[in-house]
mmCIF file of N, CA and C in Angstrom:
data_model
loop_
_atom_site.group_PDB
_atom_site.id
_atom_site.type_symbol
_atom_site.label_atom_id
_atom_site.label_comp_id
_atom_site.label_asym_id
_atom_site.label_seq_id
_atom_site.Cartn_x
_atom_site.Cartn_y
_atom_site.Cartn_z
ATOM 1 N N GLN A 28 0.799 -1.250 0.017
ATOM 2 C CA GLN A 28 -0.056 -0.077 0.006
ATOM 3 C C GLN A 28 0.712 1.253 -0.165
ATOM 4 N N VAL A 29 0.711 2.052 -0.732
ATOM 5 C CA VAL A 29 1.444 3.248 -1.210
ATOM 6 C C VAL A 29 0.712 4.446 -0.204
ATOM 7 N N GLN A 30 1.799 5.112 0.369
ATOM 8 C CA GLN A 30 1.245 6.268 1.278
ATOM 9 C C GLN A 30 2.438 7.338 1.309
ATOM 10 N N LEU A 31 1.579 8.750 1.136
ATOM 11 C CA LEU A 31 2.289 9.712 1.357
ATOM 12 C C LEU A 31 1.889 10.683 2.074
ATOM 13 N N VAL A 32 2.752 11.039 3.145
ATOM 14 C CA VAL A 32 2.273 11.730 4.206
ATOM 15 C C VAL A 32 3.188 13.149 4.533
ATOM 16 N N GLU A 33 2.263 14.344 4.598
ATOM 17 C CA GLU A 33 3.111 15.635 4.339
ATOM 18 C C GLU A 33 2.965 15.937 5.703
ATOM 19 N N SER A 34 4.074 16.803 5.967
ATOM 20 C CA SER A 34 3.845 17.588 7.523
ATOM 21 C C SER A 34 5.000 18.836 7.096
ATOM 22 N N GLY A 35 4.641 19.782 8.213
ATOM 23 C CA GLY A 35 5.758 20.769 8.143
ATOM 24 C C GLY A 35 4.991 22.246 7.870
ATOM 25 N N GLY A 36 3.502 22.348 7.250
ATOM 26 C CA GLY A 36 3.105 23.641 6.972
ATOM 27 C C GLY A 36 2.766 24.061 8.251
ATOM 28 N N GLY A 37 2.201 24.968 8.163
ATOM 29 C CA GLY A 37 1.706 26.219 8.947
ATOM 30 C C GLY A 37 1.875 27.652 8.631
ATOM 31 N N SER A 38 1.894 28.527 9.629
ATOM 32 C CA SER A 38 1.487 29.813 9.462
ATOM 33 C C SER A 38 2.801 30.915 9.295
ATOM 34 N N VAL A 39 3.485 31.712 8.722
ATOM 35 C CA VAL A 39 4.666 32.352 8.847
ATOM 36 C C VAL A 39 4.267 33.866 8.368
ATOM 37 N N GLN A 40 5.240 34.547 8.641
ATOM 38 C CA GLN A 40 4.922 36.077 7.825
ATOM 39 C C GLN A 40 5.925 36.022 6.861
ATOM 40 N N ALA A 41 5.748 36.970 5.815
ATOM 41 C CA ALA A 41 6.234 36.904 4.699
ATOM 42 C C ALA A 41 7.909 37.077 5.038
ATOM 43 N N GLY A 42 8.666 36.689 4.234
ATOM 44 C CA GLY A 42 10.081 36.417 4.916
ATOM 45 C C GLY A 42 10.741 35.349 5.449
ATOM 46 N N GLY A 43 9.585 34.747 6.199
ATOM 47 C CA GLY A 43 10.026 33.341 7.078
ATOM 48 C C GLY A 43 10.330 32.380 6.113
ATOM 49 N N SER A 44 10.562 30.928 7.068
ATOM 50 C CA SER A 44 10.887 29.769 6.612
ATOM 51 C C SER A 44 10.047 28.684 6.812
ATOM 52 N N LEU A 45 9.811 27.770 6.363
ATOM 53 C CA LEU A 45 9.170 26.403 6.625
ATOM 54 C C LEU A 45 10.057 25.270 5.608
ATOM 55 N N ARG A 46 9.741 24.031 6.482
ATOM 56 C CA ARG A 46 10.382 22.709 5.918
ATOM 57 C C ARG A 46 9.071 22.031 5.752
ATOM 58 N N LEU A 47 8.881 21.715 4.582
ATOM 59 C CA LEU A 47 7.890 20.475 4.401
ATOM 60 C C LEU A 47 8.535 19.157 4.400
ATOM 61 N N SER A 48 7.897 18.183 5.082
ATOM 62 C CA SER A 48 8.529 16.734 4.713
ATOM 63 C C SER A 48 7.496 15.815 4.301
ATOM 64 N N CYS A 49 7.811 14.874 3.588
ATOM 65 C CA CYS A 49 6.700 13.774 3.016
ATOM 66 C C CYS A 49 7.639 12.435 3.257
ATOM 67 N N GLU A 50 6.661 11.605 4.226
ATOM 68 C CA GLU A 50 7.186 10.371 4.471
ATOM 69 C C GLU A 50 6.541 9.343 3.288
ATOM 70 N N VAL A 51 7.218 8.537 2.853
ATOM 71 C CA VAL A 51 6.780 7.659 1.754
ATOM 72 C C VAL A 51 6.833 6.359 1.936
ATOM 73 N N SER A 52 5.786 5.586 2.027
ATOM 74 C CA SER A 52 6.025 4.205 2.124
ATOM 75 C C SER A 52 5.339 3.404 0.873
ATOM 76 N N GLY A 53 5.894 2.114 0.535
ATOM 77 C CA GLY A 53 5.431 1.255 -0.598
ATOM 78 C C GLY A 53 5.680 1.608 -1.765
ATOM 79 N N LEU A 54 6.711 2.623 -1.759
ATOM 80 C CA LEU A 54 7.189 2.386 -3.255
ATOM 81 C C LEU A 54 8.625 3.165 -3.223
ATOM 82 N N THR A 55 9.548 2.902 -3.907
ATOM 83 C CA THR A 55 10.851 3.514 -3.804
ATOM 84 C C THR A 55 11.166 4.063 -4.970
ATOM 85 N N TYR A 56 12.575 5.007 -5.006
ATOM 86 C CA TYR A 56 12.976 5.195 -6.366
ATOM 87 C C TYR A 56 12.080 5.789 -7.532
ATOM 88 N N ARG A 57 11.450 6.769 -6.944
ATOM 89 C CA ARG A 57 10.595 7.250 -8.121
ATOM 90 C C ARG A 57 10.876 8.719 -8.062
ATOM 91 N N CYS A 58 10.552 9.675 -9.344
ATOM 92 C CA CYS A 58 10.573 10.701 -9.466
ATOM 93 C C CYS A 58 9.713 11.364 -8.368
ATOM 94 N N MET A 59 10.158 12.246 -7.291
ATOM 95 C CA MET A 59 9.196 12.665 -6.552
ATOM 96 C C MET A 59 9.136 14.510 -6.857
ATOM 97 N N GLY A 60 7.767 14.699 -6.298
ATOM 98 C CA GLY A 60 7.365 16.213 -6.529
ATOM 99 C C GLY A 60 6.779 17.150 -5.554
ATOM 100 N N TRP A 61 6.863 18.275 -5.671
ATOM 101 C CA TRP A 61 6.058 19.065 -4.611
ATOM 102 C C TRP A 61 5.112 19.767 -5.279
ATOM 103 N N PHE A 62 3.939 19.730 -5.402
ATOM 104 C CA PHE A 62 2.993 20.686 -6.121
ATOM 105 C C PHE A 62 1.954 21.491 -5.027
ATOM 106 N N ARG A 63 1.439 22.675 -5.392
ATOM 107 C CA ARG A 63 0.716 23.441 -4.498
ATOM 108 C C ARG A 63 -0.507 23.870 -5.566
ATOM 109 N N GLN A 64 -1.181 24.205 -4.443
ATOM 110 C CA GLN A 64 -2.974 24.794 -4.828
ATOM 111 C C GLN A 64 -3.296 25.513 -4.253
ATOM 112 N N ALA A 65 -3.500 26.733 -4.541
ATOM 113 C CA ALA A 65 -4.185 28.017 -3.818
ATOM 114 C C ALA A 65 -5.579 28.013 -4.185
ATOM 115 N N PRO A 66 -6.505 28.317 -3.424
ATOM 116 C CA PRO A 66 -7.779 28.567 -3.612
ATOM 117 C C PRO A 66 -8.095 29.474 -4.847
ATOM 118 N N GLY A 67 -9.025 28.549 -5.666
ATOM 119 C CA GLY A 67 -9.517 29.435 -6.759
ATOM 120 C C GLY A 67 -8.375 29.434 -7.882
ATOM 121 N N LYS A 68 -7.179 28.408 -7.799
ATOM 122 C CA LYS A 68 -6.413 28.226 -8.743
ATOM 123 C C LYS A 68 -6.258 26.747 -9.208
ATOM 124 N N GLU A 69 -5.708 26.570 -10.389
ATOM 125 C CA GLU A 69 -5.101 25.140 -10.600
ATOM 126 C C GLU A 69 -3.687 24.924 -9.536
ATOM 127 N N ARG A 70 -3.905 23.544 -9.630
ATOM 128 C CA ARG A 70 -2.608 22.891 -8.760
ATOM 129 C C ARG A 70 -1.372 23.032 -9.896
ATOM 130 N N GLU A 71 -0.467 23.631 -9.275
ATOM 131 C CA GLU A 71 0.698 23.604 -9.996
ATOM 132 C C GLU A 71 1.787 22.979 -9.616
ATOM 133 N N GLY A 72 3.054 22.635 -10.275
ATOM 134 C CA GLY A 72 4.278 21.939 -9.740
ATOM 135 C C GLY A 72 4.998 23.116 -9.352
ATOM 136 N N VAL A 73 5.692 22.646 -8.196
ATOM 137 C CA VAL A 73 6.654 23.671 -7.797
ATOM 138 C C VAL A 73 8.029 23.324 -7.890
ATOM 139 N N ALA A 74 8.353 21.957 -7.557
ATOM 140 C CA ALA A 74 9.784 21.311 -7.538
ATOM 141 C C ALA A 74 9.531 19.889 -8.067
ATOM 142 N N VAL A 75 10.718 19.315 -8.588
ATOM 143 C CA VAL A 75 10.672 17.920 -8.619
ATOM 144 C C VAL A 75 12.252 17.680 -8.639
ATOM 145 N N ILE A 76 12.315 16.135 -8.213
ATOM 146 C CA ILE A 76 13.568 15.824 -7.767
ATOM 147 C C ILE A 76 13.600 14.134 -8.357
ATOM 148 N N SER A 77 14.614 13.745 -9.085
ATOM 149 C CA SER A 77 14.645 12.586 -9.811
ATOM 150 C C SER A 77 14.941 11.632 -8.469
ATOM 151 N N ALA A 78 14.710 10.104 -8.838
ATOM 152 C CA ALA A 78 14.934 9.017 -8.137
ATOM 153 C C ALA A 78 16.133 8.972 -6.964
ATOM 154 N N ARG A 79 17.265 9.342 -7.691
ATOM 155 C CA ARG A 79 18.358 9.292 -6.931
ATOM 156 C C ARG A 79 18.778 10.540 -6.301
ATOM 157 N N GLY A 80 18.093 11.715 -6.497
ATOM 158 C CA GLY A 80 18.206 13.000 -6.061
ATOM 159 C C GLY A 80 19.282 13.849 -6.641
ATOM 160 N N ASP A 81 19.841 13.059 -7.960
ATOM 161 C CA ASP A 81 20.759 13.967 -8.367
ATOM 162 C C ASP A 81 20.591 15.152 -9.381
ATOM 163 N N SER A 82 19.312 15.379 -9.445
ATOM 164 C CA SER A 82 18.429 16.142 -10.612
ATOM 165 C C SER A 82 17.412 16.985 -10.107
ATOM 166 N N THR A 83 17.391 18.071 -10.117
ATOM 167 C CA THR A 83 16.543 18.839 -9.446
ATOM 168 C C THR A 83 15.795 19.747 -10.521
ATOM 169 N N TYR A 84 14.477 20.227 -10.421
ATOM 170 C CA TYR A 84 13.968 21.425 -11.297
ATOM 171 C C TYR A 84 13.099 21.999 -10.424
ATOM 172 N N SER A 85 13.003 23.346 -10.382
ATOM 173 C CA SER A 85 12.009 24.303 -9.732
ATOM 174 C C SER A 85 11.373 25.007 -10.592
ATOM 175 N N ILE A 86 10.366 25.607 -10.309
ATOM 176 C CA ILE A 86 9.945 26.533 -11.144
ATOM 177 C C ILE A 86 10.656 28.026 -10.838
ATOM 178 N N ASP A 87 10.382 28.772 -11.721
ATOM 179 C CA ASP A 87 11.059 30.258 -11.576
ATOM 180 C C ASP A 87 10.729 31.044 -10.542
ATOM 181 N N SER A 88 9.502 30.940 -10.311
ATOM 182 C CA SER A 88 9.176 31.658 -8.892
ATOM 183 C C SER A 88 9.684 31.538 -7.719
ATOM 184 N N VAL A 89 9.920 30.218 -7.642
ATOM 185 C CA VAL A 89 10.594 29.803 -6.127
ATOM 186 C C VAL A 89 12.094 29.623 -6.621
ATOM 187 N N LYS A 90 12.869 29.480 -7.743
ATOM 188 C CA LYS A 90 14.041 29.455 -7.757
ATOM 189 C C LYS A 90 14.803 30.389 -6.828
ATOM 190 N N GLY A 91 15.847 29.898 -6.223
ATOM 191 C CA GLY A 91 16.727 30.457 -5.122
ATOM 192 C C GLY A 91 16.140 30.918 -4.008
ATOM 193 N N ARG A 92 14.858 30.379 -3.520
ATOM 194 C CA ARG A 92 14.261 30.400 -2.277
ATOM 195 C C ARG A 92 13.894 28.884 -1.814
ATOM 196 N N PHE A 93 13.250 28.175 -2.739
ATOM 197 C CA PHE A 93 12.893 26.880 -2.215
ATOM 198 C C PHE A 93 13.907 25.946 -2.819
ATOM 199 N N THR A 94 14.319 24.661 -2.044
ATOM 200 C CA THR A 94 14.986 23.642 -2.253
ATOM 201 C C THR A 94 14.491 22.424 -2.095
ATOM 202 N N ILE A 95 14.265 21.469 -3.141
ATOM 203 C CA ILE A 95 13.983 20.346 -2.988
ATOM 204 C C ILE A 95 14.903 18.988 -2.603
ATOM 205 N N SER A 96 14.751 18.506 -1.773
ATOM 206 C CA SER A 96 15.747 17.152 -1.469
ATOM 207 C C SER A 96 14.972 15.682 -1.055
ATOM 208 N N ARG A 97 15.801 14.892 -1.164
ATOM 209 C CA ARG A 97 15.254 13.691 -0.523
ATOM 210 C C ARG A 97 16.303 12.824 0.148
ATOM 211 N N ASP A 98 16.000 12.357 1.375
ATOM 212 C CA ASP A 98 16.784 11.217 1.958
ATOM 213 C C ASP A 98 16.023 9.650 1.725
ATOM 214 N N ASN A 99 16.558 9.164 0.511
ATOM 215 C CA ASN A 99 16.124 7.724 0.389
ATOM 216 C C ASN A 99 16.264 6.879 1.132
ATOM 217 N N ALA A 100 17.117 6.693 2.009
ATOM 218 C CA ALA A 100 17.392 6.000 3.163
ATOM 219 C C ALA A 100 16.279 6.312 4.420
ATOM 220 N N LYS A 101 15.736 7.363 4.445
ATOM 221 C CA LYS A 101 14.678 7.309 5.192
ATOM 222 C C LYS A 101 13.133 7.464 4.404
ATOM 223 N N ASN A 102 13.226 7.263 3.274
ATOM 224 C CA ASN A 102 12.090 7.447 2.173
ATOM 225 C C ASN A 102 11.324 8.743 2.421
ATOM 226 N N THR A 103 12.174 9.819 2.505
ATOM 227 C CA THR A 103 11.485 10.916 2.758
ATOM 228 C C THR A 103 11.755 12.000 2.049
ATOM 229 N N LEU A 104 11.013 13.023 1.350
ATOM 230 C CA LEU A 104 11.207 14.108 0.379
ATOM 231 C C LEU A 104 11.067 15.209 1.289
ATOM 232 N N TYR A 105 11.694 16.339 0.982
ATOM 233 C CA TYR A 105 11.516 17.722 1.644
ATOM 234 C C TYR A 105 11.390 18.865 0.693
ATOM 235 N N LEU A 106 11.233 19.868 1.155
ATOM 236 C CA LEU A 106 11.138 21.089 0.541
ATOM 237 C C LEU A 106 11.015 22.246 1.663
ATOM 238 N N GLN A 107 12.352 22.482 1.509
ATOM 239 C CA GLN A 107 12.896 23.955 2.243
ATOM 240 C C GLN A 107 12.317 24.979 1.517
ATOM 241 N N MET A 108 11.541 26.268 2.388
ATOM 242 C CA MET A 108 11.055 27.031 1.741
ATOM 243 C C MET A 108 11.617 28.582 2.534
ATOM 244 N N ASN A 109 12.315 29.168 1.922
ATOM 245 C CA ASN A 109 12.919 30.381 2.601
ATOM 246 C C ASN A 109 12.187 31.653 1.827
ATOM 247 N N ASP A 110 12.378 32.694 2.628
ATOM 248 C CA ASP A 110 11.749 33.858 1.952
ATOM 249 C C ASP A 110 10.522 33.810 1.368
ATOM 250 N N LEU A 111 9.752 33.418 2.422
ATOM 251 C CA LEU A 111 8.338 33.069 1.773
ATOM 252 C C LEU A 111 7.502 34.442 1.563
ATOM 253 N N LYS A 112 6.662 34.331 0.675
ATOM 254 C CA LYS A 112 6.084 35.510 0.450
ATOM 255 C C LYS A 112 4.218 35.148 0.223
ATOM 256 N N PRO A 113 3.712 35.936 0.165
ATOM 257 C CA PRO A 113 2.119 35.764 0.616
ATOM 258 C C PRO A 113 1.876 34.988 -0.976
ATOM 259 N N GLU A 114 2.112 35.310 -1.717
ATOM 260 C CA GLU A 114 1.596 34.345 -3.024
ATOM 261 C C GLU A 114 2.258 32.930 -3.096
ATOM 262 N N ASP A 115 3.045 32.525 -2.137
ATOM 263 C CA ASP A 115 3.251 31.087 -1.798
ATOM 264 C C ASP A 115 2.317 30.483 -1.147
ATOM 265 N N ALA A 116 1.185 31.198 -0.494
ATOM 266 C CA ALA A 116 0.588 30.588 0.487
ATOM 267 C C ALA A 116 -0.501 29.704 -0.553
ATOM 268 N N ALA A 117 -0.615 28.403 0.011
ATOM 269 C CA ALA A 117 -1.534 27.219 -0.587
ATOM 270 C C ALA A 117 -1.409 26.073 0.101
ATOM 271 N N VAL A 118 -2.079 24.871 -0.334
ATOM 272 C CA VAL A 118 -1.970 23.612 0.140
ATOM 273 C C VAL A 118 -0.817 22.943 -0.771
ATOM 274 N N TYR A 119 0.147 22.552 -0.107
ATOM 275 C CA TYR A 119 1.069 21.799 -0.489
ATOM 276 C C TYR A 119 0.986 20.327 -0.524
ATOM 277 N N TYR A 120 1.225 19.708 -1.880
ATOM 278 C CA TYR A 120 1.046 18.186 -1.756
ATOM 279 C C TYR A 120 2.299 17.741 -2.418
ATOM 280 N N CYS A 121 2.844 16.348 -1.740
ATOM 281 C CA CYS A 121 3.895 15.770 -1.950
ATOM 282 C C CYS A 121 3.240 14.753 -3.338
ATOM 283 N N ALA A 122 4.020 14.337 -4.326
ATOM 284 C CA ALA A 122 3.513 13.558 -4.954
ATOM 285 C C ALA A 122 4.707 12.446 -5.698
ATOM 286 N N ALA A 123 4.545 11.127 -6.153
ATOM 287 C CA ALA A 123 5.280 10.020 -6.732
ATOM 288 C C ALA A 123 5.142 10.048 -8.102
ATOM 289 N N ARG A 124 5.995 9.929 -8.932
ATOM 290 C CA ARG A 124 5.571 9.583 -10.197
ATOM 291 C C ARG A 124 6.127 8.241 -10.602
ATOM 292 N N VAL A 125 5.013 7.526 -11.777
ATOM 293 C CA VAL A 125 5.214 6.303 -11.827
ATOM 294 C C VAL A 125 6.662 5.973 -12.496
ATOM 295 N N SER A 126 7.715 6.762 -12.930
ATOM 296 C CA SER A 126 9.081 6.588 -13.423
ATOM 297 C C SER A 126 10.105 6.876 -12.660
ATOM 298 N N SER A 127 11.343 6.924 -12.744
ATOM 299 C CA SER A 127 12.437 7.596 -11.906
ATOM 300 C C SER A 127 12.665 8.880 -12.607
ATOM 301 N N ASN A 128 12.388 9.142 -13.699
ATOM 302 C CA ASN A 128 12.534 10.601 -14.501
ATOM 303 C C ASN A 128 11.624 11.692 -14.211
ATOM 304 N N CYS A 129 12.027 12.694 -14.374
ATOM 305 C CA CYS A 129 10.999 13.822 -13.862
ATOM 306 C C CYS A 129 10.875 15.007 -15.156
ATOM 307 N N PRO A 130 9.778 15.310 -15.183
ATOM 308 C CA PRO A 130 9.809 16.614 -16.097
ATOM 309 C C PRO A 130 10.517 17.695 -15.711
ATOM 310 N N THR A 131 10.911 18.573 -16.970
ATOM 311 C CA THR A 131 12.165 19.356 -16.535
ATOM 312 C C THR A 131 11.638 20.758 -17.592
ATOM 313 N N VAL A 132 10.008 20.754 -17.717
ATOM 314 C CA VAL A 132 9.789 21.820 -18.468
ATOM 315 C C VAL A 132 8.561 22.573 -17.556
ATOM 316 N N GLU A 133 8.837 23.797 -17.483
ATOM 317 C CA GLU A 133 7.963 24.739 -16.999
ATOM 318 C C GLU A 133 6.531 24.997 -17.806
ATOM 319 N N PRO A 134 5.343 24.784 -17.652
ATOM 320 C CA PRO A 134 4.839 24.365 -16.120
ATOM 321 C C PRO A 134 4.918 22.858 -15.755
ATOM 322 N N LEU A 135 5.689 22.504 -14.461
ATOM 323 C CA LEU A 135 5.640 21.074 -14.373
ATOM 324 C C LEU A 135 4.314 20.237 -14.539
ATOM 325 N N SER A 136 4.362 19.307 -15.362
ATOM 326 C CA SER A 136 3.164 18.386 -15.799
ATOM 327 C C SER A 136 2.976 17.405 -14.445
ATOM 328 N N ARG A 137 1.549 17.459 -14.206
ATOM 329 C CA ARG A 137 1.432 16.204 -13.072
ATOM 330 C C ARG A 137 0.916 14.787 -13.845
ATOM 331 N N THR A 138 1.404 14.817 -15.212
ATOM 332 C CA THR A 138 1.077 13.753 -16.018
ATOM 333 C C THR A 138 2.269 12.588 -15.173
ATOM 334 N N GLY A 139 1.516 11.602 -15.127
ATOM 335 C CA GLY A 139 2.330 10.329 -14.637
ATOM 336 C C GLY A 139 2.500 10.110 -12.869
ATOM 337 N N PHE A 140 2.437 11.609 -12.265
ATOM 338 C CA PHE A 140 2.389 11.751 -10.933
ATOM 339 C C PHE A 140 0.693 10.888 -10.119
ATOM 340 N N LEU A 141 1.438 9.532 -10.016
ATOM 341 C CA LEU A 141 -0.025 8.794 -9.396
ATOM 342 C C LEU A 141 -0.114 8.807 -8.436
ATOM 343 N N TYR A 142 0.456 8.952 -7.314
ATOM 344 C CA TYR A 142 0.395 8.967 -5.893
ATOM 345 C C TYR A 142 0.677 10.184 -5.059
ATOM 346 N N TRP A 143 -0.372 10.782 -4.440
ATOM 347 C CA TRP A 143 -0.237 11.833 -3.607
ATOM 348 C C TRP A 143 -0.499 11.875 -2.299
ATOM 349 N N GLY A 144 -0.287 12.686 -1.554
ATOM 350 C CA GLY A 144 -0.418 12.934 -0.178
ATOM 351 C C GLY A 144 -1.653 13.562 -0.006
ATOM 352 N N GLN A 145 -2.097 14.126 1.331
ATOM 353 C CA GLN A 145 -3.310 14.367 1.807
ATOM 354 C C GLN A 145 -3.073 16.181 1.683
ATOM 355 N N GLY A 146 -1.508 16.872 1.752
ATOM 356 C CA GLY A 146 -1.592 17.946 1.492
ATOM 357 C C GLY A 146 -1.571 18.718 3.054
ATOM 358 N N THR A 147 -0.570 19.577 2.727
ATOM 359 C CA THR A 147 -0.568 20.422 4.241
ATOM 360 C C THR A 147 -0.356 21.975 3.804
ATOM 361 N N GLN A 148 -1.359 22.503 4.781
ATOM 362 C CA GLN A 148 -1.350 23.977 4.330
ATOM 363 C C GLN A 148 -0.006 25.116 4.859
ATOM 364 N N VAL A 149 0.134 25.841 4.023
ATOM 365 C CA VAL A 149 1.179 26.949 4.288
ATOM 366 C C VAL A 149 0.394 28.247 4.089
ATOM 367 N N THR A 150 0.415 28.948 5.052
ATOM 368 C CA THR A 150 -0.040 30.432 5.087
ATOM 369 C C THR A 150 1.056 31.635 5.267
ATOM 370 N N VAL A 151 0.921 32.428 4.449
ATOM 371 C CA VAL A 151 1.943 33.420 4.581
ATOM 372 C C VAL A 151 1.343 34.751 4.821
ATOM 373 N N SER A 152 1.852 35.463 5.684
ATOM 374 C CA SER A 152 0.923 36.921 6.096
ATOM 375 C C SER A 152 1.952 37.869 6.073
ATOM 376 N N SER A 153 1.010 38.830 5.005
ATOM 377 C CA SER A 153 2.188 40.137 5.096
ATOM 378 C C SER A 153 2.333 40.958 6.039
#
């Protein structure tokens, strides 16, 4: 049984930081990604990381502020978010793809991401 469980969301002021975690069980060595969905908006890909963790891609709006990483020994995915802005506020989801390779074109496609967590809320106040 595949399970993805996010944690680490919360409320911060603009400029603050949060670290999201996603514990994965039931599958290994897949491309993993973080997506987010703000109220009234489409779910968008934020960052992805290859199965080995040696390749990452982030969307332009978070480059230099967000870092995706993974610890395969712990089956855990991370998203370090620094210098948060009000427009980063959303429900953040981790997802696992069916393959080990990741999309590398913006917008990051949800195609192939079959396994999803329940989401964790990130609120950023100005």
